[in-house]
Coordinates of C-alpha atoms in Angstrom, one line a residue:
X1 CA 0.0 0.0 0.0
X2 CA 1.0 3.6 -0.5
X3 CA 2.8 5.3 2.4
X4 CA 0.9 7.9 4.4
X5 CA 2.2 11.0 6.1
X6 CA 2.0 10.3 9.8
X7 CA -0.1 12.7 12.0
X8 CA 2.8 13.0 14.5
X9 CA 6.4 12.5 13.4
X10 CA 8.8 10.2 15.2
X11 CA 11.0 12.0 17.7
X12 CA 14.1 10.9 19.6
X13 CA 13.3 8.9 22.6
X14 CA 15.0 11.4 24.9
X15 CA 12.5 14.1 23.8
X16 CA 9.4 12.1 24.5
X17 CA 7.3 13.6 27.4
X18 CA 7.0 10.8 30.0
X19 CA 4.8 12.8 32.4
X20 CA 1.6 11.6 30.8
X21 CA 2.5 8.1 32.0
X22 CA 2.9 9.1 35.7
X23 CA 1.0 7.0 38.1
X24 CA -1.6 8.4 40.5
X25 CA -1.7 6.7 44.0
X26 CA -4.9 4.8 44.7
X27 CA -4.9 5.6 48.4
X28 CA -4.2 1.9 49.2
X29 CA -0.5 1.4 49.7
X30 CA -0.7 -2.4 49.2
X31 CA -2.5 -1.9 45.8
X32 CA 0.0 0.8 44.8
X33 CA 2.9 -1.6 45.6
X34 CA 1.5 -4.2 43.1
X35 CA 0.6 -1.6 40.4
X36 CA 4.1 0.0 40.6
X37 CA 3.1 3.3 42.2
X38 CA -0.6 3.7 41.3
X39 CA -3.0 4.0 38.4
X40 CA -1.6 5.4 35.1
X41 CA -4.0 7.7 33.1
X42 CA -5.3 5.7 30.1
X43 CA -4.2 2.3 31.5
X44 CA -6.5 -0.6 31.3
X45 CA -6.4 -3.0 34.3
X46 CA -8.0 -6.5 34.4
X47 CA -8.7 -7.7 37.9
X48 CA -9.6 -11.4 38.0
X49 CA -10.7 -13.5 41.0
X50 CA -13.1 -16.2 42.2
X51 CA -16.7 -15.3 43.1
X52 CA -16.9 -13.8 46.6
X53 CA -13.2 -13.2 47.0
X54 CA -13.8 -9.4 47.5
X55 CA -13.1 -7.8 44.0
X56 CA -16.0 -5.4 44.2
X57 CA -15.2 -4.5 47.8
X58 CA -11.6 -3.7 46.9
X59 CA -12.6 -1.6 43.9
X60 CA -15.2 0.3 45.9
X61 CA -12.5 1.2 48.4
X62 CA -10.1 2.2 45.7
X63 CA -12.8 4.2 43.9
X64 CA -13.7 6.1 47.1
X65 CA -10.0 7.2 47.6
X66 CA -9.7 8.2 43.9
X67 CA -12.9 10.2 44.1
X68 CA -11.1 12.8 46.3
X69 CA -9.1 14.0 43.3
X70 CA -11.7 13.6 40.5
X71 CA -14.9 11.9 39.3
X72 CA -15.0 8.1 39.4
X73 CA -17.7 6.1 37.5
X74 CA -18.6 2.6 38.8
X75 CA -20.5 0.5 36.3
X76 CA -22.2 -2.5 37.8
X77 CA -23.6 -5.2 35.5
X78 CA -24.0 -7.9 38.1
X79 CA -25.9 -6.1 40.9
X80 CA -28.4 -3.3 41.1
X81 CA -27.3 0.2 42.1
X82 CA -29.1 -0.2 45.4
X83 CA -27.2 -3.4 46.2
X84 CA -23.9 -1.7 45.6
X85 CA -25.0 1.3 47.7
X86 CA -25.8 -1.0 50.6
X87 CA -22.3 -2.5 50.4
X88 CA -20.8 1.0 50.2
X89 CA -22.7 2.0 53.3
X90 CA -21.5 -1.0 55.2
X91 CA -17.8 -0.4 54.4
X92 CA -17.9 3.4 54.5
X93 CA -17.2 3.8 50.8
X94 CA -19.6 6.7 50.0
X95 CA -18.1 9.8 48.3
X96 CA -19.7 12.7 46.5
X97 CA -17.6 12.2 43.4
X98 CA -18.2 8.5 43.1
X99 CA -20.9 7.9 40.4
X100 CA -22.8 4.6 40.2
X101 CA -24.7 3.2 37.2
X102 CA -26.2 -0.3 36.6
X103 CA -25.7 -1.0 32.9
X104 CA -25.2 -4.0 30.7
X105 CA -25.3 -2.3 27.3
X106 CA -22.0 -0.9 26.0
X107 CA -23.6 2.1 24.2
X108 CA -25.3 3.2 27.4
X109 CA -22.0 2.7 29.3
X110 CA -20.2 5.0 26.9
X111 CA -23.0 7.5 27.3
X112 CA -22.3 7.6 31.0
X113 CA -18.6 8.1 30.4
X114 CA -19.4 11.0 28.1
X115 CA -21.6 12.7 30.7
X116 CA -19.5 12.0 33.9
X117 CA -16.0 12.3 32.2
X118 CA -14.4 10.2 34.9
X119 CA -10.7 9.9 35.6
X120 CA -11.3 6.3 36.8
X121 CA -13.8 3.9 35.2
X122 CA -14.6 0.6 36.9
X123 CA -16.6 -2.0 35.0
X124 CA -17.9 -4.9 37.2
X125 CA -17.8 -7.1 35.3
X126 CA -16.7 -7.1 31.7
X127 CA -18.5 -10.5 31.1
X128 CA -21.9 -8.9 31.7
X129 CA -21.5 -6.1 29.1
X130 CA -23.0 -6.6 25.6
X131 CA -22.3 -4.8 22.4
X132 CA -25.1 -4.5 19.8
X133 CA -24.4 -5.9 16.4
X134 CA -21.9 -8.5 17.8
X135 CA -23.0 -12.2 17.7
X136 CA -22.9 -14.3 20.8
X137 CA -24.3 -14.3 24.3
X138 CA -23.1 -12.0 27.1
X139 CA -19.8 -13.4 28.3
X140 CA -19.0 -15.2 25.1
X141 CA -15.7 -14.9 23.3
X142 CA -16.9 -12.6 20.6
X143 CA -18.7 -10.3 23.0
X144 CA -15.9 -10.0 25.5
X145 CA -13.3 -9.3 22.8
X146 CA -15.5 -6.6 21.2
X147 CA -16.5 -4.9 24.4
X148 CA -12.9 -4.9 25.8
X149 CA -11.5 -3.5 22.5
X150 CA -14.1 -0.7 22.6
X151 CA -13.3 0.2 26.3
X152 CA -9.6 0.2 25.6
X153 CA -10.1 2.6 22.7
X154 CA -12.1 5.0 24.9
X155 CA -9.5 4.7 27.7
X156 CA -6.6 5.6 25.4
X157 CA -8.5 8.3 23.6
X158 CA -9.6 10.2 26.7
X159 CA -6.9 9.1 29.1
X160 CA -9.4 7.4 31.4
X161 CA -7.9 4.8 33.7
X162 CA -10.1 1.7 33.3
X163 CA -10.4 -1.3 35.6
X164 CA -12.2 -4.3 34.3
X165 CA -13.4 -7.1 36.6
X166 CA -13.0 -10.6 35.1
X167 CA -14.3 -14.0 36.1
X168 CA -12.1 -17.0 36.5
X169 CA -12.6 -20.6 35.5
X170 CA -12.4 -23.7 37.8
X171 CA -8.7 -23.9 37.5
X172 CA -8.2 -20.3 38.4
X173 CA -7.3 -18.9 35.0
X174 CA -9.1 -15.9 33.5
X175 CA -12.3 -16.8 31.7
X176 CA -12.8 -15.8 28.1
X177 CA -10.2 -15.5 25.4
X178 CA -6.5 -15.2 26.4
X179 CA -6.3 -12.3 23.9
X180 CA -7.8 -10.1 26.7
X181 CA -4.6 -10.5 28.7
X182 CA -2.6 -9.3 25.7
X183 CA -4.8 -6.4 25.0
X184 CA -4.9 -4.9 28.5
X185 CA -1.9 -3.1 30.2
X186 CA -2.1 -4.7 33.6
X187 CA -3.5 -8.1 34.8
X188 CA -4.0 -8.6 38.5
X189 CA -5.2 -11.8 40.3
X190 CA -7.1 -11.4 43.5
X191 CA -6.5 -14.6 45.5
X192 CA -7.7 -16.0 48.8
X193 CA -9.7 -18.7 50.5
X194 CA -13.3 -17.8 50.8
X195 CA -13.4 -19.2 54.3
X196 CA -10.5 -17.1 55.5
X197 CA -10.0 -13.4 55.7
X198 CA -6.6 -13.0 54.2
X199 CA -6.4 -11.9 50.5
X200 CA -3.5 -11.3 48.1
X201 CA -3.4 -9.2 44.9
X202 CA -0.7 -10.5 42.6
X203 CA 0.4 -8.9 39.3
X204 CA 0.6 -11.3 36.4
X205 CA 1.4 -8.7 33.8
X206 CA 2.3 -5.0 34.3
X207 CA 3.5 -2.6 31.6
X208 CA 4.1 0.1 34.2
X209 CA 5.8 -1.7 37.0
X210 CA 7.1 -5.0 38.5
X211 CA 5.3 -8.3 38.3
X212 CA 7.0 -9.8 41.4
X213 CA 5.1 -7.9 44.1
X214 CA 2.0 -8.8 46.0
X215 CA -0.4 -6.8 48.1
X216 CA -1.9 -8.2 51.3
X217 CA -5.4 -7.4 52.6
X218 CA -7.8 -8.5 55.3
X219 CA -11.5 -8.9 54.2
X220 CA -13.9 -8.4 57.1
X221 CA -17.4 -7.2 57.7
X222 CA -16.3 -3.5 57.7
X223 CA -14.6 -3.8 54.3
X224 CA -11.1 -4.6 53.2
X225 CA -8.1 -3.3 55.1
X226 CA -4.4 -3.4 54.3
X227 CA -2.0 -5.8 56.0
X228 CA 1.5 -4.3 55.6
X229 CA 3.1 -7.0 57.9
X230 CA 1.3 -10.4 57.2
X231 CA 4.0 -12.8 58.5
X232 CA 2.3 -13.4 61.8
X233 CA -1.0 -14.4 60.2
X234 CA 0.3 -17.8 59.0
X235 CA 1.8 -19.0 62.3
X236 CA 0.1 -20.8 65.2
X237 CA 0.9 -19.1 68.5
X238 CA 1.2 -21.9 71.0
X239 CA 3.2 -22.4 74.2
X240 CA 4.6 -25.9 73.5
X241 CA 5.9 -27.4 70.3
X242 CA 3.7 -30.1 68.7
X243 CA 5.0 -33.0 66.5
X244 CA 4.1 -32.6 62.9
X245 CA 4.7 -28.9 62.5
X246 CA 7.5 -26.9 61.0
X247 CA 7.9 -23.2 60.0
X248 CA 9.4 -22.0 56.7
X249 CA 9.9 -18.6 54.9
X250 CA 8.5 -18.2 51.4
X251 CA 9.0 -15.4 49.0
X252 CA 5.8 -14.0 47.5
X253 CA 7.3 -11.7 45.0
X254 CA 9.9 -9.7 46.9
X255 CA 8.1 -10.1 50.2
X256 CA 9.2 -12.8 52.7
X257 CA 6.4 -14.5 54.6
X258 CA 6.7 -16.8 57.5
X259 CA 4.4 -19.8 57.1
X260 CA 3.7 -22.9 59.1
X261 CA 3.3 -26.4 57.6
X262 CA 1.2 -28.9 59.6
X263 CA 1.1 -32.6 59.0
X264 CA -0.6 -35.6 60.6
X265 CA 0.3 -39.2 60.0
X266 CA -2.0 -42.0 61.2
X267 CA -2.4 -45.7 60.5
X268 CA -4.7 -46.3 57.5
X269 CA -7.6 -48.7 57.5
X270 CA -7.8 -48.6 53.7
X271 CA -6.0 -50.6 51.0
X272 CA -4.8 -47.3 49.5
X273 CA -3.8 -44.8 52.2
X274 CA -5.2 -41.3 52.0
X275 CA -3.0 -38.4 50.8
X276 CA -4.8 -35.1 51.6
X277 CA -3.3 -31.7 51.2
X278 CA -4.7 -28.2 51.8
X279 CA -2.7 -25.1 50.7
X280 CA 0.2 -27.2 49.4
X281 CA 1.0 -28.6 46.0
X282 CA -0.2 -32.2 46.2
X283 CA 2.4 -33.5 43.7
X284 CA 5.3 -32.0 45.6
X285 CA 4.0 -33.4 48.9
X286 CA 3.8 -36.8 47.2
X287 CA 7.4 -36.5 46.0
X288 CA 8.6 -35.5 49.4
X289 CA 6.9 -38.6 50.9
X290 CA 8.6 -40.8 48.3
X291 CA 12.0 -39.3 49.2
X292 CA 11.5 -39.8 52.9
X293 CA 10.5 -43.4 52.3
X294 CA 13.5 -44.3 50.1
X295 CA 16.3 -41.9 51.4
X296 CA 15.4 -41.6 55.1
X297 CA 13.8 -45.0 55.8
X298 CA 10.6 -43.6 57.1
X299 CA 7.7 -46.1 57.0
X300 CA 4.9 -44.3 55.3
X301 CA 3.4 -46.9 53.0
X302 CA 0.5 -47.9 55.3
X303 CA -0.1 -44.5 56.7
X304 CA -2.7 -41.8 56.0
X305 CA -1.0 -38.5 55.5
X306 CA -2.5 -35.1 55.9
X307 CA -0.6 -31.9 55.1
X308 CA -1.9 -28.3 55.4
X309 CA -0.9 -24.7 55.8
X310 CA -2.1 -22.2 58.5
X311 CA -4.3 -19.2 57.8
X312 CA -5.5 -20.2 54.3
X313 CA -2.2 -19.3 52.5
X314 CA -1.2 -21.3 49.5
X315 CA 2.4 -22.4 49.3
X316 CA 3.6 -23.6 45.9
X317 CA 7.3 -22.6 46.0
X318 CA 9.8 -25.4 46.0
X319 CA 11.5 -23.9 49.1
X320 CA 8.7 -25.3 51.2
X321 CA 9.9 -28.9 50.5
X322 CA 12.3 -29.0 53.5
X323 CA 9.7 -27.8 55.9
X324 CA 7.2 -30.4 54.6
X325 CA 9.8 -33.1 55.0
X326 CA 10.7 -32.1 58.5
X327 CA 7.1 -31.8 59.5
X328 CA 6.4 -35.3 58.2
X329 CA 9.4 -36.8 59.9
X330 CA 8.4 -35.1 63.1
X331 CA 4.9 -36.6 62.8
X332 CA 6.2 -40.1 62.1
X333 CA 8.8 -40.1 64.9
X334 CA 6.5 -38.1 67.3
X335 CA 9.3 -35.6 67.9
X336 CA 8.7 -31.9 67.9
X337 CA 10.7 -29.5 65.8
X338 CA 11.6 -26.6 68.2
X339 CA 9.5 -23.6 67.8
X340 CA 12.5 -21.4 67.2
X341 CA 13.5 -23.3 64.0
X342 CA 12.8 -22.4 60.4
X343 CA 13.6 -24.7 57.4
X344 CA 14.2 -23.4 53.9
X345 CA 15.2 -25.5 50.9
X346 CA 14.1 -27.6 48.0
X347 CA 14.3 -31.4 48.3
X348 CA 15.6 -33.4 45.3
X349 CA 14.7 -37.0 44.4
X350 CA 18.2 -38.1 45.5
X351 CA 17.4 -36.7 49.0
X352 CA 19.7 -33.7 48.5
X353 CA 18.7 -30.2 49.8
X354 CA 19.0 -27.7 47.0
X355 CA 19.6 -24.0 47.1
X356 CA 16.8 -21.5 46.7
X357 CA 16.7 -17.8 45.9
X358 CA 16.5 -14.9 48.4
X359 CA 18.0 -16.7 51.4
X360 CA 19.3 -13.5 52.9
X361 CA 15.9 -11.8 52.7
X362 CA 14.2 -14.9 54.2
X363 CA 16.7 -15.1 57.1
X364 CA 16.2 -11.5 57.8
X365 CA 12.5 -11.9 58.2
X366 CA 12.9 -15.0 60.4
X367 CA 15.3 -13.1 62.6
X368 CA 12.9 -10.2 62.9
X369 CA 10.1 -12.5 64.0
X370 CA 12.3 -14.0 66.8
X371 CA 13.5 -17.3 65.3
X372 CA 16.9 -18.5 66.4
X373 CA 17.9 -21.4 64.1
X374 CA 17.6 -21.7 60.4
X375 CA 18.2 -24.9 58.4
X376 CA 19.3 -24.0 54.9
X377 CA 21.0 -25.8 51.9
X378 CA 24.8 -25.8 51.6
X379 CA 26.2 -22.9 49.7
X380 CA 23.4 -20.5 50.6
X381 CA 25.9 -17.7 51.5
X382 CA 25.0 -17.7 55.1
X383 CA 28.1 -15.6 56.1
X384 CA 26.2 -12.3 55.7
X385 CA 23.2 -13.3 57.7
X386 CA 21.8 -11.4 60.6
X387 CA 23.7 -11.9 63.8
X388 CA 20.7 -12.9 65.9
X389 CA 20.0 -16.2 64.1
X390 CA 22.2 -19.3 63.9
X391 CA 22.4 -20.8 60.3
X392 CA 23.0 -24.5 59.9
X393 CA 23.8 -25.6 56.3
X394 CA 22.8 -29.2 55.4
X395 CA 23.5 -31.3 52.3
X396 CA 20.7 -33.8 52.4
X397 CA 17.5 -34.7 54.2
X398 CA 19.2 -36.9 56.8
X399 CA 21.4 -34.0 57.9
X400 CA 18.4 -31.7 58.0
X401 CA 16.6 -34.1 60.3
X402 CA 19.6 -34.4 62.6
X403 CA 19.8 -30.5 62.8
X404 CA 16.1 -30.2 63.5
X405 CA 15.9 -33.0 66.1
X406 CA 19.3 -32.6 67.7
X407 CA 20.9 -35.7 66.2

């Protein structure tokens, strides 16, 4: 095709004005941490999470804070305006500049945007909005793609920060076409057990900031509150040590979190013993069981095994392996791992304990929380660790058990 004269000529990158991409704080420090400083004008954010996890509550809180500096438009397609108002009253999220509309038609939604001229647009949820002239039911692939493309065009043209709420499938991935994740600027996952109060916001994609940060929140009857220091939430505060438990330090993004692993081993009355996990990767727990049986001579073949975390946190990092192994060995031998001990390391199939990343940061958090002995893999660079915690390096699972149980 014939070349066209561009409307704006290309300029050296050093002359490009970057002030237009400056982030505005949301008023929630934990959310700003994940976003990379705040919401960028014209950015399109996709917030995904399971039903009932608190997505709407979080966005009402963020919208109320943002309404102090300019108009905010909240489009609800799943609830009536009265239902959203009742929630806003309950959590104290009522502001004069926060506008609310119950719409499921894209043309009407764009009409509200033209009238209100918001600096922040919240669409809850994108699966409920329909576009006339596009085939397919609401929430279908064609509808979602068309609606999202139209909203992105409006956001970029008028520099309106747009937050789209998305549903997730049974396996936790975002429902609808994966193309949505490529179209938007930021993809956030809102995670948490519906039966626990702790929630985490995790960035999966972020064009304006890091993707290795998490934000921690507590969801209660009075709304959602920030948790800047969540380590104590995942520990059981007890006077005496109990067999079958061990504490580890995981890295969620750049943030170290102390977490407790609990296990229970009991004789099985079944031909095939039970293997039940909660908050842990079942395949990794099964691998650790096999390593203990073959490399440490623990008799687990006829035992029911239960393994869980405390506080509803989900631990999928390989560094949890050593704590799981020591908790299981503790349960089998009926020996307690001292309450001042943390275990960090990945367990290999040969029984070796492998190095993990961020050991210094993990040990610093353990020392801050009062732990006095850390069992870590050989070669972890323990020379520069905090002075208040003893570091014991181990090569394999047998050495780790000897360090935890005193020989």
